[in-house]
Tab-separated table of C-alpha atoms in Angstrom:
chain	number	residue	atom	x	y	z
A	1435	MET	CA	-30.832	10.252	-17.730
A	1436	GLY	CA	-28.052	9.076	-20.081
A	1437	LYS	CA	-28.133	12.202	-22.205
A	1438	GLN	CA	-28.169	14.538	-19.209
A	1439	LEU	CA	-25.429	12.535	-17.480
A	1440	LYS	CA	-23.284	12.733	-20.624
A	1441	ILE	CA	-23.688	16.534	-20.677
A	1442	GLU	CA	-22.747	16.792	-16.989
A	1443	LEU	CA	-19.761	14.450	-17.364
A	1444	GLN	CA	-18.512	16.592	-20.228
A	1445	ARG	CA	-18.930	19.685	-18.063
A	1446	GLY	CA	-17.066	17.977	-15.218
A	1447	PHE	CA	-14.202	16.466	-17.155
A	1448	LYS	CA	-13.735	18.560	-20.271
A	1449	ASN	CA	-12.632	21.775	-18.636
A	1450	LYS	CA	-9.396	23.591	-17.880
A	1451	LYS	CA	-9.826	23.321	-14.112
A	1452	PHE	CA	-9.865	19.526	-14.324
A	1453	VAL	CA	-6.648	19.521	-16.359
A	1454	ILE	CA	-4.994	21.963	-13.925
A	1455	VAL	CA	-5.984	19.779	-10.959
A	1456	LEU	CA	-4.516	16.675	-12.629
A	1457	ALA	CA	-1.367	18.691	-13.376
A	1458	ILE	CA	-1.053	19.645	-9.673
A	1459	GLU	CA	-1.401	15.973	-8.697
A	1460	PHE	CA	1.133	15.028	-11.356
A	1461	VAL	CA	3.578	17.516	-9.819
A	1462	VAL	CA	3.058	16.039	-6.328
A	1463	VAL	CA	3.790	12.540	-7.668
A	1464	LEU	CA	6.819	13.939	-9.515
A	1465	ILE	CA	8.126	15.526	-6.301
A	1466	HIS	CA	7.661	12.170	-4.569
A	1467	LEU	CA	9.633	10.569	-7.384
A	1468	PHE	CA	12.573	12.965	-7.052
A	1469	HIS	CA	12.417	13.289	-3.269
A	1470	ILE	CA	11.991	9.609	-2.341
A	1471	ILE	CA	12.296	7.154	-5.222
A	1472	PHE	CA	15.307	8.389	-7.199
A	1473	PRO	CA	17.531	8.753	-4.071
A	1474	ALA	CA	16.468	5.238	-3.089
A	1475	ILE	CA	17.306	3.804	-6.518
A	1476	THR	CA	20.664	5.573	-6.751
A	1477	THR	CA	21.825	5.365	-3.127
A	1478	GLY	CA	19.564	3.569	-0.618
A	1479	ILE	CA	18.873	0.306	-2.443
A	1480	PRO	CA	22.477	-0.265	-3.684
A	1481	PHE	CA	23.652	0.333	-0.097
A	1482	LEU	CA	21.195	-2.244	1.294
A	1483	LYS	CA	22.142	-4.752	-1.418
A	1484	GLN	CA	25.701	-4.825	-0.044
A	1485	TYR	CA	24.371	-6.365	3.160
A	1486	VAL	CA	22.037	-9.019	1.771
A	1487	GLY	CA	22.425	-12.101	3.953
A	1488	THR	CA	23.945	-10.195	6.862
A	1489	LYS	CA	22.215	-7.069	8.099
A	1490	THR	CA	19.524	-6.317	5.513
A	1491	ASP	CA	16.009	-7.441	6.420
A	1492	PHE	CA	14.502	-6.684	2.994
A	1493	ILE	CA	15.105	-4.662	-0.138
A	1494	PRO	CA	12.351	-2.042	-0.462
A	1495	GLY	CA	10.573	-2.165	-3.794
A	1496	ALA	CA	7.615	-0.730	-5.658
A	1497	MET	CA	5.189	-1.255	-2.775
A	1498	TYR	CA	7.420	0.329	-0.154
A	1499	TYR	CA	7.758	3.567	-2.106
A	1500	TRP	CA	4.188	3.715	-3.378
A	1501	ILE	CA	2.670	7.046	-2.349
A	1502	GLY	CA	-0.331	5.268	-0.811
A	1503	LEU	CA	1.859	3.436	1.700
A	1504	ASN	CA	5.075	5.431	1.982
A	1505	ASN	CA	4.808	7.831	4.883
A	1506	SER	CA	6.302	10.736	2.987
A	1507	MET	CA	5.625	14.457	3.056
A	1508	GLU	CA	3.972	14.190	-0.380
A	1509	ARG	CA	1.471	11.617	0.910
A	1510	THR	CA	0.504	13.901	3.798
A	1511	ILE	CA	0.100	16.863	1.438
A	1512	LEU	CA	-1.939	14.783	-0.972
A	1513	PHE	CA	-4.399	13.569	1.650
A	1514	ALA	CA	-4.749	17.118	2.938
A	1515	ILE	CA	-5.477	18.794	-0.405
A	1516	LEU	CA	-7.493	16.122	-2.232
A	1517	PRO	CA	-10.912	17.318	-0.995
A	1518	ILE	CA	-10.122	20.836	-2.271
A	1519	LEU	CA	-8.689	19.586	-5.559
A	1520	GLY	CA	-11.683	17.299	-6.030
A	1521	ALA	CA	-14.103	20.189	-5.678
A	1522	ILE	CA	-12.331	22.648	-7.995
A	1523	PRO	CA	-13.588	21.405	-11.395
A	1524	TYR	CA	-17.161	20.554	-10.497
A	1525	GLY	CA	-17.817	21.028	-6.754
A	1526	SER	CA	-19.613	24.346	-7.141
A	1527	SER	CA	-21.309	23.504	-10.438
A	1528	LEU	CA	-24.720	22.899	-8.873
A	1529	PHE	CA	-24.469	26.169	-6.959
A	1530	SER	CA	-23.458	28.073	-10.103
A	1531	ASP	CA	-26.322	26.545	-12.104
A	1532	TYR	CA	-28.745	27.338	-9.310
A	1533	SER	CA	-27.596	30.885	-8.581
A	1534	SER	CA	-27.245	31.898	-12.239
A	1535	LYS	CA	-30.583	30.222	-13.148
A	1536	TYR	CA	-28.645	28.233	-15.725
A	1537	GLN	CA	-30.369	25.076	-14.494
A	1538	ASN	CA	-33.666	26.406	-15.841
A	1539	HIS	CA	-32.433	25.586	-19.333
A	1540	PHE	CA	-32.260	21.929	-18.355
A	1541	MET	CA	-35.426	21.982	-16.281
A	1542	VAL	CA	-37.637	22.923	-19.219
A	1543	ARG	CA	-36.090	20.323	-21.498
A	1544	GLU	CA	-35.287	17.422	-19.184
A	1545	ASN	CA	-36.778	15.547	-16.282
A	1546	ARG	CA	-35.871	17.275	-12.966
A	1547	LYS	CA	-34.821	13.945	-11.479
A	1548	ASN	CA	-32.405	13.337	-14.363
A	1549	TYR	CA	-30.832	16.726	-13.843
A	1550	PHE	CA	-30.303	16.463	-10.073
A	1551	PHE	CA	-29.084	12.877	-10.131
A	1552	SER	CA	-26.791	13.502	-13.101
A	1553	LYS	CA	-25.258	16.340	-11.090
A	1554	LEU	CA	-24.768	14.082	-8.072
A	1555	ILE	CA	-23.298	11.176	-10.060
A	1556	THR	CA	-20.903	13.501	-11.892
A	1557	MET	CA	-19.836	15.116	-8.616
A	1558	PHE	CA	-19.096	11.650	-7.205
A	1559	ILE	CA	-17.172	10.433	-10.265
A	1560	ASN	CA	-15.265	13.710	-10.576
A	1561	GLY	CA	-14.155	13.628	-6.930
A	1562	GLY	CA	-13.317	9.931	-7.199
A	1563	VAL	CA	-11.196	10.300	-10.333
A	1564	ILE	CA	-9.290	13.257	-8.893
A	1565	GLY	CA	-8.815	11.388	-5.596
A	1566	SER	CA	-7.530	8.167	-7.116
A	1567	PHE	CA	-5.447	9.573	-9.995
A	1568	PRO	CA	-2.201	10.294	-8.036
A	1569	PHE	CA	-2.273	6.859	-6.403
A	1570	LEU	CA	-2.759	5.150	-9.743
A	1571	LEU	CA	-0.023	7.264	-11.337
A	1572	SER	CA	2.421	6.610	-8.489
A	1573	LEU	CA	1.729	2.861	-8.658
A	1574	TYR	CA	2.325	2.874	-12.423
A	1575	VAL	CA	5.596	4.826	-12.081
A	1576	ASN	CA	6.807	2.603	-9.236
A	1577	LEU	CA	6.044	-0.595	-11.136
A	1578	LEU	CA	8.042	0.708	-14.087
A	1579	LEU	CA	11.028	1.614	-11.911
A	1580	LEU	CA	11.150	-1.028	-9.188
A	1581	PRO	CA	10.274	-4.708	-8.775
A	1582	VAL	CA	7.466	-5.790	-6.475
A	1583	GLU	CA	9.068	-7.063	-3.293
A	1584	GLN	CA	7.987	-10.188	-1.441
A	1585	THR	CA	7.657	-9.620	2.264
A	1586	LEU	CA	6.725	-11.290	5.505
A	1587	THR	CA	4.704	-9.835	8.368
A	1588	VAL	CA	7.803	-9.866	10.560
A	1589	GLN	CA	9.694	-7.499	8.260
A	1590	GLY	CA	8.038	-4.423	9.733
A	1591	TYR	CA	6.075	-3.134	6.765
A	1592	PHE	CA	4.386	0.055	8.002
A	1593	SER	CA	1.106	-0.371	9.834
A	1594	LEU	CA	0.232	-3.359	7.670
A	1595	CYS	CA	2.165	-5.732	9.923
A	1596	ASN	CA	-0.758	-5.799	12.254
A	1597	GLU	CA	-3.682	-8.129	12.098
A	1598	ARG	CA	-5.988	-5.359	13.362
A	1599	ILE	CA	-5.645	-3.619	9.987
A	1600	ILE	CA	-8.118	-4.578	7.258
A	1601	PHE	CA	-6.833	-6.519	4.244
A	1602	SER	CA	-3.312	-6.722	5.721
A	1603	GLY	CA	-3.249	-10.439	4.841
A	1604	LEU	CA	-4.061	-9.608	1.227
A	1605	PHE	CA	-1.139	-7.177	1.058
A	1606	PHE	CA	1.331	-9.906	1.973
A	1607	SER	CA	-0.147	-12.459	-0.440
A	1608	HIS	CA	-1.281	-10.254	-3.374
A	1609	PRO	CA	0.185	-6.727	-3.033
A	1610	ILE	CA	-1.027	-5.460	-6.418
A	1611	ILE	CA	-4.615	-6.525	-5.750
A	1612	TYR	CA	-4.340	-4.814	-2.366
A	1613	CYS	CA	-3.215	-1.593	-4.083
A	1614	PHE	CA	-6.172	-1.680	-6.452
A	1615	ILE	CA	-8.582	-2.182	-3.539
A	1616	TYR	CA	-6.859	0.773	-1.819
A	1617	ILE	CA	-7.320	2.915	-4.953
A	1618	LEU	CA	-10.961	1.815	-5.291
A	1619	PHE	CA	-11.587	2.822	-1.686
A	1620	VAL	CA	-9.931	6.198	-2.294
A	1621	PHE	CA	-12.103	6.644	-5.406
A	1622	ILE	CA	-15.304	5.932	-3.469
A	1623	GLY	CA	-14.194	7.875	-0.392
A	1624	PHE	CA	-13.169	11.077	-2.166
A	1625	GLY	CA	-16.174	10.737	-4.478
A	1626	PHE	CA	-18.460	10.760	-1.431
A	1627	ILE	CA	-16.484	13.603	0.176
A	1628	ASN	CA	-16.934	15.651	-3.002
A	1629	CYS	CA	-20.695	15.103	-2.723
A	1630	ILE	CA	-20.620	17.185	0.487
A	1631	CYS	CA	-20.470	20.204	-1.874
A	1632	TYR	CA	-23.872	19.132	-3.196
A	1633	VAL	CA	-25.418	19.663	0.254
A	1634	PHE	CA	-23.698	23.005	0.804
A	1635	SER	CA	-24.778	24.307	-2.605
A	1636	TYR	CA	-28.177	24.977	-1.009
A	1637	ILE	CA	-26.856	26.291	2.304
A	1638	LEU	CA	-24.065	28.691	1.349
A	1639	SER	CA	-24.185	31.700	-0.928
A	1640	ASN	CA	-20.729	31.837	-2.470
A	1641	ALA	CA	-19.265	29.485	-5.083
A	1642	ALA	CA	-15.750	29.541	-3.580
A	1643	VAL	CA	-17.090	28.729	-0.120
A	1644	VAL	CA	-19.179	25.869	-1.545
A	1645	MET	CA	-16.017	24.588	-3.198
A	1646	ILE	CA	-14.081	24.421	0.067
A	1647	SER	CA	-17.023	23.109	2.120
A	1648	ALA	CA	-15.948	19.466	1.621
A	1649	PHE	CA	-12.465	20.305	2.902
A	1650	VAL	CA	-13.877	22.247	5.880
A	1651	ILE	CA	-15.968	19.227	6.917
A	1652	TYR	CA	-13.031	16.887	6.211
A	1653	PHE	CA	-10.655	18.887	8.422
A	1654	SER	CA	-13.039	20.156	11.118
A	1655	SER	CA	-14.318	16.624	11.798
A	1656	LEU	CA	-10.725	15.703	12.670
A	1657	VAL	CA	-10.358	18.668	15.022
A	1658	ILE	CA	-13.706	17.980	16.719
A	1659	MET	CA	-13.026	14.263	17.043
A	1660	GLU	CA	-9.663	15.019	18.670
A	1661	PHE	CA	-11.652	16.478	21.565
A	1662	ILE	CA	-14.586	14.125	21.869
A	1663	GLY	CA	-13.528	10.627	20.994
A	1664	SER	CA	-11.422	8.119	19.216
A	1665	ILE	CA	-13.604	7.298	16.220
A	1666	PRO	CA	-11.554	7.685	13.030
A	1667	VAL	CA	-12.831	10.395	10.691
A	1668	ALA	CA	-12.264	10.832	6.956
A	1669	TRP	CA	-8.910	12.598	7.456
A	1670	GLN	CA	-7.637	9.405	9.088
A	1671	PHE	CA	-9.552	6.595	7.424
A	1672	MET	CA	-8.864	7.723	3.859
A	1673	ARG	CA	-5.403	6.291	4.527
A	1674	PHE	CA	-6.689	2.827	3.771
A	1675	ASN	CA	-3.664	1.030	5.218
A	1676	GLN	CA	-4.466	2.414	8.673
A	1677	ILE	CA	-8.097	1.288	8.898
A	1678	LYS	CA	-8.619	-1.059	11.823
A	1679	LYS	CA	-11.095	-3.925	11.553
A	1680	ASP	CA	-12.812	-2.738	14.725
A	1681	ASP	CA	-13.544	0.696	13.170
A	1682	VAL	CA	-15.125	-0.505	9.920
A	1683	VAL	CA	-18.707	0.005	11.145
A	1684	TYR	CA	-18.052	3.649	12.137
A	1685	ILE	CA	-16.358	4.308	8.802
A	1686	LEU	CA	-19.210	2.795	6.794
A	1687	LEU	CA	-21.693	4.877	8.780
A	1688	GLN	CA	-19.791	8.078	7.999
A	1689	LEU	CA	-19.535	7.200	4.309
A	1690	ALA	CA	-23.246	6.361	4.238
A	1691	LEU	CA	-24.040	9.731	5.820
A	1692	MET	CA	-21.863	11.552	3.285
A	1693	ILE	CA	-23.829	10.104	0.367
A	1694	LEU	CA	-27.249	9.859	2.012
A	1695	LEU	CA	-27.642	13.603	2.598
A	1696	PRO	CA	-27.017	14.619	-1.044
A	1697	VAL	CA	-29.218	11.750	-2.285
A	1698	LEU	CA	-32.064	12.939	-0.038
A	1699	ILE	CA	-31.601	16.505	-1.290
A	1700	ALA	CA	-31.616	15.258	-4.890
A	1701	ILE	CA	-34.844	13.305	-4.246
A	1702	TYR	CA	-36.430	16.316	-2.550
A	1703	LYS	CA	-35.396	18.699	-5.340
A	1704	SER	CA	-36.545	16.250	-8.020
A	1705	GLY	CA	-40.007	16.022	-6.547
A	1706	LYS	CA	-40.476	19.698	-5.774
A	1707	ARG	CA	-42.705	21.435	-8.290
A	1708	VAL	CA	-41.269	24.860	-9.036
A	1709	ASP	CA	-42.157	27.222	-11.830
A	1710	VAL	CA	-38.845	27.746	-13.558
A	1711	LEU	CA	-39.875	30.296	-16.142
B	274	MET	CA	-11.907	9.456	-36.251
B	275	LYS	CA	-8.342	9.249	-37.561
B	276	ARG	CA	-7.116	11.263	-34.568
B	277	ASN	CA	-8.871	8.865	-32.169
B	278	CYS	CA	-7.229	5.883	-33.853
B	279	ILE	CA	-3.799	7.453	-33.408
B	280	VAL	CA	-4.487	8.167	-29.714
B	281	TYR	CA	-5.699	4.570	-29.106
B	282	PHE	CA	-2.674	3.226	-30.969
B	283	ILE	CA	-0.267	5.286	-28.813
B	284	ILE	CA	-2.066	4.197	-25.611
B	285	GLY	CA	-1.894	0.567	-26.777
B	286	VAL	CA	1.837	0.786	-27.513
B	287	ILE	CA	2.546	2.419	-24.133
B	288	ALA	CA	0.486	-0.266	-22.359
B	289	ILE	CA	2.316	-3.117	-24.127
B	290	LEU	CA	5.747	-1.560	-23.444
B	291	SER	CA	4.789	-1.009	-19.773
B	292	VAL	CA	3.718	-4.647	-19.355
B	293	ILE	CA	6.964	-5.851	-20.957
B	294	ARG	CA	8.999	-3.559	-18.686
B	295	ILE	CA	7.134	-4.704	-15.532
B	296	ILE	CA	7.571	-8.398	-16.412
B	297	THR	CA	11.279	-7.905	-17.218
B	298	ILE	CA	12.095	-5.927	-14.081
B	299	ASN	CA	10.322	-8.478	-11.856
B	300	SER	CA	11.768	-11.577	-13.462
B	301	THR	CA	15.377	-10.461	-12.953
B	302	ALA	CA	15.137	-9.060	-9.422
B	303	ASN	CA	16.220	-11.948	-7.204
B	304	GLU	CA	17.054	-9.711	-4.228
B	305	TYR	CA	13.404	-8.732	-3.970
B	306	LYS	CA	12.232	-12.323	-3.771
B	307	LEU	CA	11.861	-14.165	-0.530
B	308	ARG	CA	12.833	-17.818	-0.527
B	309	LYS	CA	10.537	-19.313	2.075
B	310	GLU	CA	11.677	-22.515	3.750
B	311	ASN	CA	8.922	-24.048	5.840
B	312	TYR	CA	9.739	-26.701	8.419
B	313	ALA	CA	7.635	-28.786	10.729
B	314	SER	CA	8.058	-28.625	14.475
B	315	ALA	CA	10.689	-31.114	15.768
B	316	GLU	CA	12.354	-31.153	12.344
B	317	GLN	CA	16.094	-30.401	12.323
B	318	ILE	CA	16.926	-27.141	10.547
B	319	ASP	CA	20.439	-26.638	9.240
B	320	THR	CA	21.661	-23.078	8.720
B	321	THR	CA	25.186	-21.869	7.967
B	322	ASP	CA	26.463	-22.016	11.557
B	323	PHE	CA	23.713	-23.587	13.616
B	324	THR	CA	21.248	-26.435	13.552
B	325	TYR	CA	17.953	-25.882	15.349
B	326	ILE	CA	15.243	-28.168	16.673
B	327	VAL	CA	12.066	-26.941	18.364
B	328	LYS	CA	11.536	-29.268	21.315
B	329	ARG	CA	8.322	-27.865	22.688
B	330	PHE	CA	5.852	-25.022	22.158
B	331	ARG	CA	3.313	-23.898	24.746
B	332	ILE	CA	1.060	-20.954	25.458
B	333	LEU	CA	0.780	-19.983	29.107
B	334	ASP	CA	-1.447	-17.440	30.769
B	335	ALA	CA	-0.067	-14.898	33.264
B	336	SER	CA	-0.655	-17.026	36.373
B	337	GLN	CA	0.893	-20.148	34.793
B	338	MET	CA	3.892	-18.058	33.742
B	339	GLU	CA	4.362	-16.740	37.257
B	340	THR	CA	4.004	-20.172	38.827
B	341	GLU	CA	6.273	-21.962	36.406
B	342	TYR	CA	8.925	-19.351	35.658
B	343	SER	CA	8.378	-16.537	38.210
B	344	VAL	CA	7.926	-14.083	35.336
B	345	SER	CA	5.242	-11.395	35.507
B	346	ASP	CA	4.488	-8.036	33.919
B	347	ASN	CA	3.050	-5.364	36.185
B	348	ASN	CA	2.333	-3.015	33.283
B	349	ILE	CA	-0.469	-5.118	31.853
B	350	ALA	CA	-3.555	-6.808	33.288
B	351	ASP	CA	-3.311	-10.588	33.625
B	352	ASP	CA	-6.232	-11.227	31.297
B	353	GLU	CA	-4.665	-9.125	28.530
B	354	ILE	CA	-1.534	-11.172	28.011
B	355	TYR	CA	-0.470	-14.706	27.192
B	356	TYR	CA	3.066	-15.955	26.799
B	357	ALA	CA	4.260	-18.175	23.968
B	358	ILE	CA	7.128	-20.369	25.146
B	359	VAL	CA	9.434	-22.035	22.639
B	360	ASP	CA	11.984	-24.589	23.879
B	361	LEU	CA	14.679	-24.461	21.229
B	362	GLU	CA	17.722	-26.714	21.001
B	363	TYR	CA	20.603	-25.502	18.876
B	364	THR	CA	24.006	-26.878	17.930
B	365	TYR	CA	26.876	-24.745	16.760
B	366	THR	CA	28.483	-26.140	13.609
B	367	GLY	CA	30.620	-23.167	12.602
B	368	SER	CA	34.395	-22.660	12.697
B	369	GLU	CA	34.751	-20.500	15.824
B	370	ALA	CA	35.352	-22.002	19.261
B	371	ILE	CA	32.211	-20.442	20.715
B	372	ALA	CA	29.222	-18.555	19.297
B	373	SER	CA	25.645	-17.454	20.045
B	374	PRO	CA	22.617	-17.678	17.774
B	375	ASP	CA	20.885	-14.421	16.944
B	376	ILE	CA	17.982	-14.899	19.351
B	377	ILE	CA	16.946	-11.237	19.212
B	378	GLU	CA	16.309	-11.554	15.450
B	379	MET	CA	13.740	-14.318	15.926
B	380	ASP	CA	10.036	-13.602	15.636
B	381	LEU	CA	6.766	-15.331	16.322
B	382	MET	CA	4.201	-15.051	13.539
B	383	SER	CA	0.567	-15.995	13.088
B	384	ASP	CA	-1.020	-14.896	9.785
B	385	THR	CA	-0.547	-11.111	9.837
B	386	TRP	CA	0.225	-10.924	13.540
B	387	SER	CA	3.847	-10.995	14.658
B	388	ASN	CA	5.996	-10.106	17.631
B	389	GLY	CA	9.665	-10.140	18.546
B	390	VAL	CA	11.309	-11.890	21.487
B	391	ASN	CA	10.564	-10.664	25.004
B	392	MET	CA	14.253	-10.294	25.804
B	393	GLN	CA	13.732	-9.438	29.462
B	394	ALA	CA	11.814	-12.630	30.202
B	395	THR	CA	14.017	-14.711	27.892
B	396	SER	CA	17.178	-13.516	29.648
B	397	GLN	CA	15.575	-14.268	33.008
B	398	LEU	CA	14.856	-17.838	31.890
B	399	ASN	CA	18.304	-18.390	30.378
B	400	LYS	CA	20.640	-17.054	33.040
B	401	SER	CA	23.641	-18.926	31.588
B	402	GLY	CA	23.262	-17.027	28.302
B	403	PHE	CA	23.040	-18.352	24.765
B	404	SER	CA	26.695	-19.123	24.038
B	405	VAL	CA	27.514	-22.580	22.753
B	406	GLU	CA	30.816	-24.290	21.984
B	407	ARG	CA	31.553	-25.798	18.596
B	408	ASP	CA	29.677	-29.109	17.999
B	409	LYS	CA	27.885	-28.755	21.331
B	410	SER	CA	24.140	-28.415	21.867
B	411	VAL	CA	22.300	-26.064	24.172
B	412	SER	CA	18.616	-25.746	24.977
B	413	SER	CA	17.068	-22.326	25.533
B	414	THR	CA	13.583	-21.168	26.377
B	415	ILE	CA	12.406	-18.229	24.296
B	416	VAL	CA	9.472	-16.081	25.373
B	417	PHE	CA	7.122	-14.096	23.166
B	418	ASN	CA	4.328	-11.858	24.439
B	419	LEU	CA	0.828	-12.286	23.056
B	420	ARG	CA	-0.793	-8.976	24.036
B	421	LYS	CA	-4.492	-8.333	23.592
B	422	ASP	CA	-3.913	-4.867	22.104
B	423	THR	CA	-1.953	-6.327	19.199
B	424	PHE	CA	-4.739	-8.706	18.099
B	425	SER	CA	-8.086	-8.060	16.479
B	426	LYS	CA	-11.138	-8.903	18.593
B	427	SER	CA	-11.773	-12.175	16.760
B	428	GLY	CA	-8.047	-12.970	16.727
B	429	TRP	CA	-7.778	-12.546	20.499
B	430	LYS	CA	-10.714	-14.916	21.127
B	431	ASP	CA	-8.777	-17.593	19.292
B	432	VAL	CA	-5.353	-16.692	20.693
B	433	CYS	CA	-4.631	-20.077	22.279
B	434	ASN	CA	-5.857	-22.193	19.368
B	435	ARG	CA	-4.489	-20.436	16.300
B	436	GLY	CA	-1.410	-21.611	14.444
B	437	TYR	CA	1.945	-19.968	15.211
B	438	GLN	CA	5.215	-19.981	13.349
B	439	LEU	CA	8.721	-19.291	14.583
B	440	VAL	CA	10.798	-17.232	12.143
B	441	ILE	CA	14.488	-17.914	12.674
B	442	MET	CA	15.739	-15.976	9.648
B	443	LYS	CA	13.842	-13.374	7.608
B	444	TYR	CA	15.882	-12.595	4.530
B	445	PRO	CA	16.993	-13.573	1.901
B	446	ASN	CA	15.910	-17.047	3.050
B	447	ALA	CA	12.944	-16.972	5.361
B	448	ILE	CA	13.270	-19.949	7.699
B	449	ILE	CA	9.840	-20.601	9.167
B	450	ILE	CA	8.992	-23.353	11.633
B	451	ASP	CA	5.348	-24.333	12.053
B	452	LEU	CA	4.768	-24.751	15.766
């Protein structure tokens, strides 16, 4: 398993597409920096500092401008494109191996189970790393440029000033730990979303379509749910700071479904005896 | 091997410099720090222009509110709202002849739940206004809504028994009174 997983991880991470995807995310964070943070540092924050003790309720700091919490255009773009970006380097790898018979090379040398599960684990890690990278980068940049502000619930800090939101208490007591939990959730969430490609590798017949299948599910579930109910779907709940305590069960069920289907397919494919030569 | 060592060395240097930068920037930024001042209920709180004392804190349901103060809200069902009532006495100690405390800036807080003053009900209960002459004291009744839709399910079950805090000032000194 280890040897096969190492090969797959190298295929997933040591390729040009992965570097290009990280570069795109880097650009989005850079735009956020120039669009939101630099104007704040040069104009907004000095202006607010003039009114400390009179009209200013707080000085926004690293947390306020972090791309995970700041309701900016860049954040919206990021959450919209991450499922596509996550699938570009490795999302269609299983399909390509399968359709080009490349997987037969592994089948004759390695255990089938090792191959299919290595694929799945790599798909998860690849999606997770791509999903969490911009949030980690933005947090790092913000911490270098701005101090971490201390806040109270009453200071109107986004949706977090609401006890219906999960971990809102942690944000006010330990904001950095909260950010890392946020990033961990994004890693797991986008890792699972990337695994949707695993399922569609056996349903669809085009690598590009397999690659965008995770995004199609991600977006269409939002459109469908707009009509039939109020359960938050991935498009909404990936914004960790908007998850309500009452919705946690629905969210866990959706995440479980996202990973259960590819795991079942991997088990089925591992056990199926097929003549590969 | 040599190339790897150089890469690890550069990463190590960047990490150390980043940590130093983060510690420096946070240790010098006083404007970003909140100086919390916690007071007990019935304790006298001295601010620049006013002194405050919380005389009484109660939570009333909709029917009690209507009976006692003739205040009701037709936009919400009776079982989905409670009212937090704070009887606050304040004395003006400033230099002007007459002044009013910033009632609208006050908030009620309970862990991560918070709400501002219900100004409509508060004005109804304090028809003479909030103005006070220098060195004189005035008592006002301040109303906060406790709406079901702003609490979590478990939080709402405990709405009458949980601890509340009155926030008189938010920043740079946060003056918080445990009720």
